[in-house]
XYZ file of C-alpha atoms in Angstrom:
666
model
C 184.562 92.851 141.668
C 181.385 91.171 142.762
C 177.965 92.122 141.157
C 175.797 93.444 144.062
C 172.261 91.866 144.199
C 169.639 94.573 143.664
C 166.252 93.290 144.753
C 164.414 96.280 143.119
C 165.582 95.127 139.742
C 163.585 91.922 140.249
C 160.748 94.218 141.287
C 161.141 95.925 138.107
C 160.877 92.640 136.329
C 157.644 91.878 138.054
C 156.172 95.131 136.762
C 157.478 94.239 133.241
C 156.069 90.818 133.129
C 152.886 91.789 134.897
C 152.180 94.519 132.275
C 152.849 92.003 129.430
C 150.612 89.408 130.831
C 147.779 91.880 131.508
C 148.092 93.318 127.933
C 147.828 89.779 126.444
C 144.870 88.709 128.810
C 142.816 91.651 127.179
C 141.222 92.369 130.397
C 138.113 94.430 129.691
C 136.540 96.789 132.398
C 133.208 98.380 131.540
C 134.123 98.235 127.902
C 137.552 99.521 128.162
C 140.920 97.603 128.236
C 142.842 99.499 130.922
C 146.264 97.845 130.064
C 146.683 98.556 126.351
C 150.250 99.766 126.776
C 151.255 96.647 128.621
C 153.485 95.733 125.588
C 155.841 98.264 127.039
C 156.857 95.610 129.566
C 159.101 94.114 126.871
C 160.983 97.428 126.518
C 161.438 97.455 130.401
C 163.048 94.085 130.120
C 165.514 95.355 127.451
C 166.753 98.134 129.673
C 167.401 95.740 132.450
C 169.192 93.337 130.132
C 171.408 96.186 128.761
C 172.258 97.296 132.285
C 172.963 93.758 133.743
C 174.827 92.335 130.843
C 177.085 95.432 130.559
C 177.624 95.390 134.280
C 178.846 91.698 134.019
C 181.056 92.420 130.921
C 182.570 95.565 132.221
C 183.037 94.594 135.904
C 184.882 91.593 134.691
C 187.169 93.631 132.290
C 187.905 96.263 134.981
C 188.621 93.405 137.551
C 190.672 91.064 135.544
C 191.596 92.838 132.344
C 190.073 90.085 130.222
C 186.711 88.546 129.517
C 185.703 84.896 129.282
C 183.254 84.309 126.387
C 182.913 80.730 127.418
C 181.582 81.406 130.797
C 179.336 84.393 129.598
C 177.660 82.216 126.893
C 177.459 79.219 129.314
C 175.421 81.401 131.770
C 173.138 82.634 128.908
C 172.482 79.020 127.707
C 171.688 77.761 131.320
C 169.470 80.780 131.760
C 167.540 80.776 128.583
C 167.383 77.419 126.754
C 166.067 74.820 129.421
C 162.758 76.508 130.209
C 162.251 77.552 126.536
C 162.696 74.067 125.205
C 160.470 72.607 127.966
C 157.526 74.993 127.312
C 157.912 74.252 123.622
C 157.814 70.536 124.265
C 154.720 70.791 126.601
C 152.915 72.736 123.945
C 153.274 70.084 121.169
C 150.548 67.738 122.075
C 148.126 70.694 122.314
C 149.189 71.935 118.981
C 148.657 68.471 117.407
C 145.059 68.300 118.844
C 143.865 71.690 118.311
C 145.795 73.206 115.329
C 144.918 72.899 111.598
C 147.804 71.862 109.195
C 148.681 75.416 108.113
C 148.825 76.477 111.734
C 150.806 73.320 112.710
C 153.315 74.249 109.801
C 153.473 77.921 111.185
C 154.214 76.854 114.676
C 156.864 74.283 113.432
C 158.449 77.271 111.635
C 158.456 79.325 114.654
C 160.026 76.554 116.793
C 162.857 76.186 114.295
C 163.485 79.962 113.971
C 163.352 80.315 117.709
C 165.951 77.526 118.110
C 167.975 79.483 115.635
C 167.601 82.743 117.669
C 165.785 84.359 114.751
C 162.058 84.088 115.331
C 161.874 88.002 115.006
C 162.792 87.669 111.400
C 160.293 85.056 110.843
C 157.281 86.946 112.247
C 158.383 89.947 110.382
C 158.669 88.343 106.984
C 155.601 86.181 107.498
C 153.543 89.341 108.052
C 152.703 88.396 111.647
C 151.627 91.639 113.369
C 152.213 91.709 117.059
C 149.153 92.885 119.072
C 146.598 92.089 116.557
C 143.769 89.381 117.056
C 145.359 86.790 114.877
C 148.565 87.071 116.698
C 147.087 85.963 120.011
C 146.444 82.478 118.492
C 150.150 81.858 117.700
C 151.466 80.156 120.708
C 155.290 81.256 120.206
C 154.812 84.869 118.936
C 156.270 85.994 122.098
C 159.556 84.473 121.354
C 160.532 87.345 119.020
C 161.805 89.258 122.011
C 163.979 86.292 123.130
C 165.469 86.374 119.756
C 166.316 90.021 119.847
C 167.938 89.530 123.326
C 169.851 86.494 121.989
C 171.184 88.348 119.003
C 172.172 91.108 121.395
C 174.025 88.475 123.701
C 175.984 87.284 120.603
C 176.967 90.672 118.942
C 177.216 93.086 121.974
C 180.120 91.434 124.011
C 182.126 91.153 120.860
C 181.680 94.769 119.842
C 182.051 95.919 123.378
C 185.204 93.979 123.891
C 186.834 95.503 120.742
C 185.762 98.908 121.730
C 187.022 98.437 125.226
C 190.509 97.194 123.903
C 191.208 99.630 121.135
C 188.934 102.615 121.703
C 188.471 102.557 125.676
C 188.770 106.385 125.840
C 185.741 106.611 123.545
C 183.606 103.901 125.043
C 180.996 106.169 126.549
C 180.780 108.296 123.414
C 180.179 105.227 121.332
C 177.579 103.880 123.617
C 175.784 107.126 123.611
C 176.143 107.581 119.734
C 174.650 103.982 119.458
C 171.738 105.068 121.615
C 171.083 108.220 119.482
C 171.566 106.482 116.285
C 169.327 103.625 117.108
C 166.621 105.906 118.628
C 166.689 108.025 115.489
C 166.383 104.931 113.325
C 163.496 103.723 115.504
C 161.584 106.925 115.065
C 161.874 106.960 111.284
C 161.415 103.231 110.777
C 158.345 102.973 112.892
C 156.561 105.602 110.606
C 157.797 103.934 107.413
C 158.523 100.330 108.138
C 156.539 99.630 111.313
C 156.877 95.731 111.371
C 160.773 95.797 110.808
C 161.147 98.456 113.428
C 159.054 96.547 115.973
C 160.925 93.170 115.458
C 164.515 94.265 114.738
C 167.398 94.453 116.961
C 168.804 97.809 115.517
C 165.680 99.744 116.408
C 165.712 98.080 119.893
C 169.327 98.685 120.628
C 168.724 102.045 121.999
C 166.621 100.655 124.873
C 169.534 98.147 125.609
C 172.066 100.971 125.191
C 170.174 102.880 127.869
C 170.868 100.210 130.410
C 174.431 99.979 129.115
C 175.179 103.708 129.657
C 173.796 103.415 133.214
C 176.054 100.437 133.866
C 179.142 102.277 132.505
C 178.705 105.334 134.689
C 178.036 103.261 137.880
C 181.129 101.068 137.310
C 183.518 103.973 136.274
C 182.272 106.351 138.981
C 182.036 103.546 141.510
C 178.610 104.852 142.640
C 175.121 105.747 141.321
C 173.387 108.879 142.454
C 174.565 110.518 145.613
C 171.973 113.314 145.597
C 169.560 112.430 148.352
C 166.770 114.855 147.263
C 166.750 113.348 143.703
C 167.035 109.892 145.028
C 163.851 110.422 147.166
C 161.831 112.041 144.255
C 162.873 110.599 140.917
C 162.098 106.884 141.505
C 158.659 107.898 142.058
C 158.730 110.037 138.740
C 160.144 106.835 137.053
C 157.269 104.608 138.425
C 154.754 107.213 137.181
C 156.283 107.275 133.740
C 155.951 103.544 133.576
C 152.494 103.350 134.916
C 151.429 106.120 132.582
C 152.629 104.124 129.559
C 150.980 100.912 130.539
C 147.657 102.583 131.157
C 147.675 105.196 128.330
C 149.804 103.840 125.433
C 148.181 101.692 122.895
C 149.202 99.616 119.928
C 148.187 102.190 117.236
C 150.994 104.611 118.345
C 154.448 104.611 116.646
C 156.591 102.102 118.742
C 159.376 101.963 119.341
C 159.831 105.664 118.720
C 160.371 108.897 120.587
C 157.109 108.105 122.456
C 158.726 105.174 124.014
C 161.402 107.425 125.726
C 158.943 107.957 128.501
C 158.835 104.550 130.081
C 162.512 103.981 129.225
C 163.503 107.116 131.111
C 161.235 105.874 133.814
C 163.183 102.630 134.160
C 166.464 104.408 134.006
C 165.420 106.762 136.827
C 164.476 103.810 139.047
C 167.669 102.055 138.310
C 169.977 104.975 138.820
C 168.266 106.705 141.815
C 166.886 103.884 143.822
C 168.271 103.420 147.301
C 167.338 101.656 150.626
C 165.633 104.457 152.147
C 163.252 105.420 149.383
C 159.580 104.291 149.115
C 159.658 103.011 145.567
C 162.648 100.981 146.216
C 161.090 99.396 149.356
C 158.038 98.544 147.426
C 160.021 96.930 144.597
C 162.039 95.035 147.159
C 159.165 93.561 148.889
C 158.909 89.713 148.877
C 155.930 89.886 146.506
C 157.567 91.930 143.855
C 160.853 90.162 144.189
C 159.128 86.804 144.102
C 157.368 87.593 140.843
C 160.519 89.050 139.396
C 162.390 85.879 140.114
C 159.883 83.757 138.172
C 159.363 86.385 135.494
C 161.291 84.488 132.739
C 158.946 81.335 133.280
C 155.900 83.584 133.597
C 156.710 85.158 130.266
C 157.413 81.873 128.458
C 154.215 80.090 129.737
C 151.539 82.730 129.588
C 151.404 83.394 125.844
C 151.012 79.724 124.644
C 148.489 79.099 127.495
C 146.427 82.097 126.418
C 146.793 81.053 122.853
C 145.538 77.506 123.413
C 142.787 78.794 125.522
C 141.663 81.185 122.868
C 141.888 78.535 120.175
C 139.782 76.016 122.178
C 137.439 78.795 123.566
C 137.684 76.806 126.754
C 137.332 79.470 129.434
C 134.784 81.940 127.842
C 134.257 85.100 129.924
C 133.732 83.327 133.393
C 135.749 85.286 135.778
C 136.300 82.362 138.057
C 137.821 80.386 135.250
C 139.989 83.280 134.161
C 141.193 83.415 137.797
C 141.951 79.730 137.661
C 143.905 80.129 134.379
C 145.967 82.943 136.149
C 146.614 80.640 139.078
C 147.605 77.758 136.620
C 150.242 80.048 134.821
C 151.708 81.032 138.232
C 151.798 77.333 139.533
C 153.516 76.230 136.284
C 155.964 79.183 136.429
C 156.923 78.492 140.075
C 157.160 74.740 139.174
C 159.675 75.406 136.265
C 161.582 78.082 138.285
C 162.408 75.565 141.127
C 162.486 72.326 139.076
C 164.170 73.649 135.822
C 165.663 77.202 136.151
C 167.512 76.791 139.389
C 168.890 73.263 138.917
C 170.096 74.170 135.457
C 171.821 77.400 136.590
C 173.524 75.530 139.369
C 177.217 75.134 138.520
C 177.589 71.946 140.505
C 175.832 70.266 137.369
C 178.518 69.965 134.641
C 177.816 72.089 131.608
C 178.609 69.006 129.428
C 175.697 67.079 130.795
C 173.388 69.993 130.489
C 174.377 70.473 126.908
C 173.730 66.908 126.274
C 170.184 67.080 127.627
C 169.579 70.558 125.771
C 170.807 68.920 122.465
C 168.433 65.996 122.836
C 165.497 68.265 123.476
C 166.449 70.602 120.745
C 166.865 67.619 118.368
C 163.463 66.319 119.204
C 161.817 69.597 118.435
C 163.731 70.133 115.400
C 162.901 66.631 114.144
C 159.187 67.077 114.957
C 159.233 70.516 113.177
C 160.764 69.093 109.959
C 158.358 66.270 109.987
C 155.497 68.666 110.262
C 156.833 70.663 107.166
C 157.575 67.492 105.257
C 154.187 66.033 105.762
C 152.222 69.357 105.225
C 150.973 69.361 108.743
C 149.626 65.701 108.541
C 146.647 66.781 106.492
C 144.893 63.325 106.873
C 144.498 63.672 110.716
C 141.653 66.034 110.075
C 138.046 65.558 108.734
C 137.749 65.753 104.942
C 135.709 68.988 105.027
C 138.765 70.754 106.647
C 141.109 69.269 103.949
C 139.531 71.312 101.244
C 141.797 73.957 99.570
C 140.180 77.261 100.574
C 142.336 79.812 98.874
C 143.256 79.646 95.245
C 146.816 79.908 94.049
C 147.923 82.512 91.583
C 145.741 82.513 88.328
C 146.843 83.282 84.854
C 143.966 85.537 83.476
C 142.353 84.034 80.340
C 142.602 86.210 77.289
C 139.880 85.095 74.767
C 138.210 86.782 71.751
C 134.787 87.565 72.860
C 133.720 90.225 75.490
C 136.279 91.973 77.807
C 135.393 91.472 81.587
C 137.218 93.796 83.993
C 137.359 93.076 87.707
C 138.081 96.140 89.934
C 138.347 95.844 93.586
C 140.234 95.047 96.639
C 141.142 91.685 98.517
C 137.434 90.794 98.530
C 137.332 91.028 94.740
C 140.558 88.939 94.552
C 138.606 85.995 95.987
C 136.458 85.903 92.825
C 139.458 85.594 90.508
C 139.810 81.773 90.400
C 136.126 80.914 89.745
C 135.620 83.943 87.457
C 138.576 82.953 85.416
C 137.216 79.510 85.130
C 133.889 80.845 83.931
C 135.399 83.206 81.418
C 137.282 80.388 79.903
C 134.198 78.522 79.014
C 132.806 81.543 77.267
C 136.186 82.487 75.699
C 135.951 85.987 77.298
C 139.075 88.081 78.050
C 139.526 88.921 81.858
C 141.411 91.793 83.340
C 142.018 92.740 87.026
C 142.851 96.030 88.626
C 143.483 96.033 92.361
C 142.406 99.173 94.457
C 140.949 100.092 97.873
C 138.205 101.776 95.933
C 138.177 103.239 92.410
C 137.543 107.006 92.994
C 138.890 109.739 90.927
C 139.992 112.841 92.806
C 140.515 110.893 96.034
C 143.599 109.965 98.045
C 144.383 107.200 100.454
C 146.031 108.096 103.663
C 147.808 106.161 106.465
C 145.943 107.272 109.638
C 149.032 107.135 111.900
C 151.166 109.733 109.996
C 148.742 111.118 107.559
C 151.064 109.968 104.823
C 149.481 109.685 101.257
C 149.894 106.304 99.595
C 150.956 107.096 96.119
C 150.282 103.572 94.793
C 146.533 104.172 95.242
C 146.476 107.031 92.885
C 148.707 105.243 90.404
C 146.509 102.226 90.372
C 143.463 104.346 89.792
C 145.048 106.143 86.994
C 145.660 102.770 85.351
C 142.039 101.886 85.609
C 140.961 105.424 84.270
C 143.227 104.907 81.221
C 141.988 101.361 80.584
C 138.183 102.318 80.759
C 138.759 105.236 78.267
C 140.998 103.162 75.880
C 138.481 100.344 75.647
C 134.762 100.346 74.648
C 131.817 98.183 75.772
C 133.524 96.561 78.700
C 131.712 94.413 81.299
C 133.098 96.073 84.421
C 132.739 94.262 87.963
C 133.129 96.241 90.991
C 133.551 94.676 94.373
C 135.180 95.848 97.541
C 134.943 95.382 101.426
C 132.734 98.377 101.154
C 132.055 98.872 104.832
C 135.783 99.146 105.851
C 136.155 102.244 103.675
C 132.833 103.723 104.736
C 133.065 103.220 108.408
C 136.802 103.203 108.841
C 136.304 100.406 111.443
C 137.426 96.679 111.452
C 134.723 94.179 112.114
C 133.216 93.310 115.426
C 130.613 90.696 115.122
C 129.229 91.732 118.450
C 129.200 88.188 119.726
C 132.655 88.235 121.138
C 134.661 88.280 117.978
C 136.815 91.346 116.957
C 138.880 91.468 113.878
C 141.460 93.521 115.725
C 141.930 94.599 119.458
C 141.729 98.252 118.295
C 138.944 98.523 115.663
C 140.070 101.756 114.042
C 141.003 101.004 110.488
C 144.598 102.287 109.690
C 143.612 103.809 106.234
C 141.135 106.405 105.192
C 140.036 108.045 101.841
C 139.679 111.674 101.486
C 138.872 113.934 98.393
C 141.891 115.619 96.830
C 142.388 119.467 98.156
C 139.798 119.054 100.813
C 140.890 118.283 104.562
C 138.225 116.426 106.570
C 137.722 116.498 110.241
C 135.596 113.395 110.901
C 134.611 109.933 109.650
C 130.989 111.126 109.104
C 132.271 114.036 106.885
C 134.450 111.620 104.837
C 131.430 109.337 104.416
C 129.533 112.088 102.804
C 132.297 112.779 100.272
C 132.883 109.104 99.818
C 129.206 108.400 98.909
C 128.942 111.474 96.480
C 132.282 110.296 94.914
C 131.183 106.711 94.516
C 127.980 107.787 92.914
C 129.754 110.076 90.623
C 132.359 107.269 89.688
C 129.672 104.657 88.957
C 127.776 107.056 86.742
C 131.110 107.938 84.907
C 131.629 104.287 84.228
C 128.376 103.592 82.562
C 128.442 107.068 80.678
C 131.343 105.582 78.860
C 129.352 102.961 77.301
C 130.348 100.179 79.702
C 128.169 97.655 81.435
C 128.471 97.657 85.221
C 128.078 94.771 87.584
C 128.024 95.768 91.313
C 128.727 93.129 93.790
C 127.253 94.158 97.070
C 128.961 93.422 100.432
C 129.928 90.049 101.292
C 128.875 89.206 105.050
C 131.792 89.404 107.390
C 131.590 86.686 109.987
C 134.314 87.786 112.549
C 135.917 84.364 113.013
C 137.827 81.640 111.160
C 135.284 79.158 110.325
C 137.783 76.367 109.435
C 139.433 76.804 112.715
C 136.387 77.005 114.789
C 134.985 73.814 113.105
C 138.217 71.959 113.761
C 138.142 73.044 117.451
C 134.544 72.005 118.068
C 135.137 68.520 116.261
C 138.383 68.180 118.280
C 136.637 68.800 121.556
C 133.831 66.371 120.768
C 136.425 63.689 119.940
C 138.353 64.575 123.118
C 135.045 64.206 125.144
C 134.011 61.051 123.285
C 130.846 62.772 122.270
C 128.562 60.508 120.069
C 127.227 63.536 118.263
C 129.695 63.872 115.053
C 127.421 66.281 113.143
C 128.984 69.061 111.248
C 128.565 72.331 113.111
C 126.944 75.088 111.051
C 128.555 78.373 112.249
C 126.936 81.785 111.623
C 127.072 85.504 112.504
C 124.107 87.944 112.982
C 122.246 89.056 110.013
C 121.167 92.203 111.943
C 124.778 93.153 112.530
C 125.401 92.988 108.765
C 122.398 95.040 107.754
C 123.400 97.580 110.411
C 127.087 97.762 109.357
C 126.236 98.063 105.629
C 123.265 100.352 105.755
C 124.972 103.413 104.277
C 126.647 101.123 101.609
C 123.196 99.911 100.503
C 121.659 103.287 100.538
C 124.494 104.684 98.372
C 124.542 101.886 95.790
C 120.767 101.786 95.615
C 120.500 105.322 94.957
C 122.129 104.893 91.481
C 119.507 103.927 88.796
C 120.648 103.048 85.361
C 119.592 100.219 82.931
C 123.239 99.296 82.346
C 123.958 98.498 86.131
C 123.448 94.972 87.248
C 123.579 94.057 91.018
C 124.753 90.927 92.842
C 123.681 90.471 96.461
C 126.008 87.929 98.085
C 124.159 88.224 101.426
C 121.141 86.420 99.854
C 123.294 83.388 99.333
C 124.577 83.237 102.969
C 121.882 85.013 105.235
C 118.545 84.139 106.450
C 118.502 81.081 104.303
C 119.876 77.942 106.068
C 119.431 79.667 109.543
C 116.836 82.331 110.226
C 118.266 85.882 110.664
C 121.927 84.300 110.626
C 124.636 84.572 108.017
C 126.279 81.112 107.742
C 130.024 80.428 107.230
C 129.647 76.900 106.093
C 127.077 74.035 105.261
C 127.660 70.180 105.687
C 129.905 69.970 102.733
C 131.683 73.293 102.238
C 133.344 76.220 104.138
C 132.478 79.374 102.584
C 135.345 81.665 104.083
C 139.041 81.202 104.253
C 139.406 83.564 107.197
C 137.092 86.079 109.037
C 135.623 87.908 105.981
C 137.161 86.603 102.735
C 135.175 84.013 100.646
C 136.846 80.611 100.032
C 136.973 79.116 96.611
C 133.686 77.245 97.407
C 132.004 80.526 98.839
C 133.098 82.669 95.791
C 131.799 80.099 93.329
C 128.266 80.908 94.513
C 128.912 84.394 93.879
C 130.562 84.075 90.451
C 127.676 81.862 89.458
C 125.285 84.937 90.081
C 127.643 87.282 88.283
C 127.646 84.882 85.065
C 123.822 84.929 85.249
C 124.069 88.878 84.899
C 126.680 88.649 82.148
C 124.488 86.375 80.192
C 121.696 88.914 80.411
C 124.055 91.648 79.149
C 125.028 89.384 76.290
C 121.327 88.713 75.320
C 120.517 92.374 75.629
C 123.507 93.387 73.299
C 122.431 90.770 70.823
């Protein structure tokens, strides 16, 4: 039974890859990104894959009574690996030129896991979130979906063949049960384990199964829809559902979940009800859509590393003509690899053994390169000395001395102080204790914004702090947080082109117990009152309090940006090798932290000591700017956390205040 070519399926592929590319391109129109749901294109691909793969397997089983794993996997290898390996190979020189050692190590790991069909596991366990700003700089993050499909290609034929042979009568029931079970898992997992739910096969299987179910009915019935009225209407409904998802979904929603049913149903309606006389089928079958669909695999592989390296180098900026040229480049490369690599490698006149030799050579080179990068720690010596500095401290064993007890309370910003504070504490033989919390507030709870779920760990941590402060006397307590994040519930936008996340809404919020708030402004009022009350409570217990005010956020990775600028100078043979001093707006810092300063400044007490990190970095080296580095040191290890070098400046100020406390006590 020969598989009938359906051009509208290629048209669907064109919509899928177009949606994904527009999503990753971050096109902005009048301050709005109209394609925020473009990630749904991957889900469209999954449905198509489920439909086509099941059609291939089931038709062969029905026609011949057997199934050739050899031929099946040969087709998959010919289809997937040649272009994937070629794109990775072409990306390596750019990775060498523009990636720092840590990033080169990460890209090497992603290559190795991709070659092992498991990059989805790697990105999940390495904490790489799809859709966030940092993910846009990882050239091979998009290979997660290929790994999901490859795992499906390995497992599904085996399971399907066993089911067909021994449980043929219940084949459709098992497919439907798999669909329902996977969808239920996706809904639950997206609310509780969103990263695993996004990256793993078991929560994507329902999308693939949707295509499988369609293929089963088409082959067993011998036809698709015969209802002419439905065939005229429902493909249009299907396209509407897909378009609505692309335009109105966003990466803050639960996905995959029940919400994702909308575009999946849309794809299924088009696949099942399309026919030659219907308008949507005609549109999807046009040369434009079919042509894009045919090169969709190459487009998918090329666009992400190209976007990533363009962002890393900041080569194009926001010039619309250059962006158009970038898009044209992606299309030219995709057309070239389609005709020069995809078609020849899929042509059966070329022996599979010869193809495997070529693929093994390419794969071996990529593997060897990746292992060398890991072994040589990303070839650290190839970069300038200032960039070789260790910016982030390893685990620290807190010193326990015999003099004053110093207690550091705070979040990840407080954690940046630990190394230098511990070293300073050793010199004075103090004892150092550390408690981690988003913000130490009694009678407050921390919630996840998506599902309004209370984070129990927050209250437990604050209870531990409570008990420690009550059980000990005359402590020196240091408070430090990323204050603005809790107050504004917004990630950082430096208003100069750098956003911390594509969607700036912070995914957590603080709320008083027994009070349901309706707005950020209302929560700000409670938070300000609660913070004042909490600080007064600390000093009323006889403790001395050191408040570390906000550290300026800069909105970009200084180390990466410096390396990029020095690399471009080297590439252009520029005689100017001076270390660039990067900075952010002081005015943006003041505006963002206005409420924080007003709240903290309103508390008056002789046992409160204040540290102002912004005085170390802002309006000092550069007028009205907050610097990320000087000629010898980089002060941040990412876009808002202080490096070892930057935190030392703050800790030196803290120790000055602690000495004042000692003198006062004596």
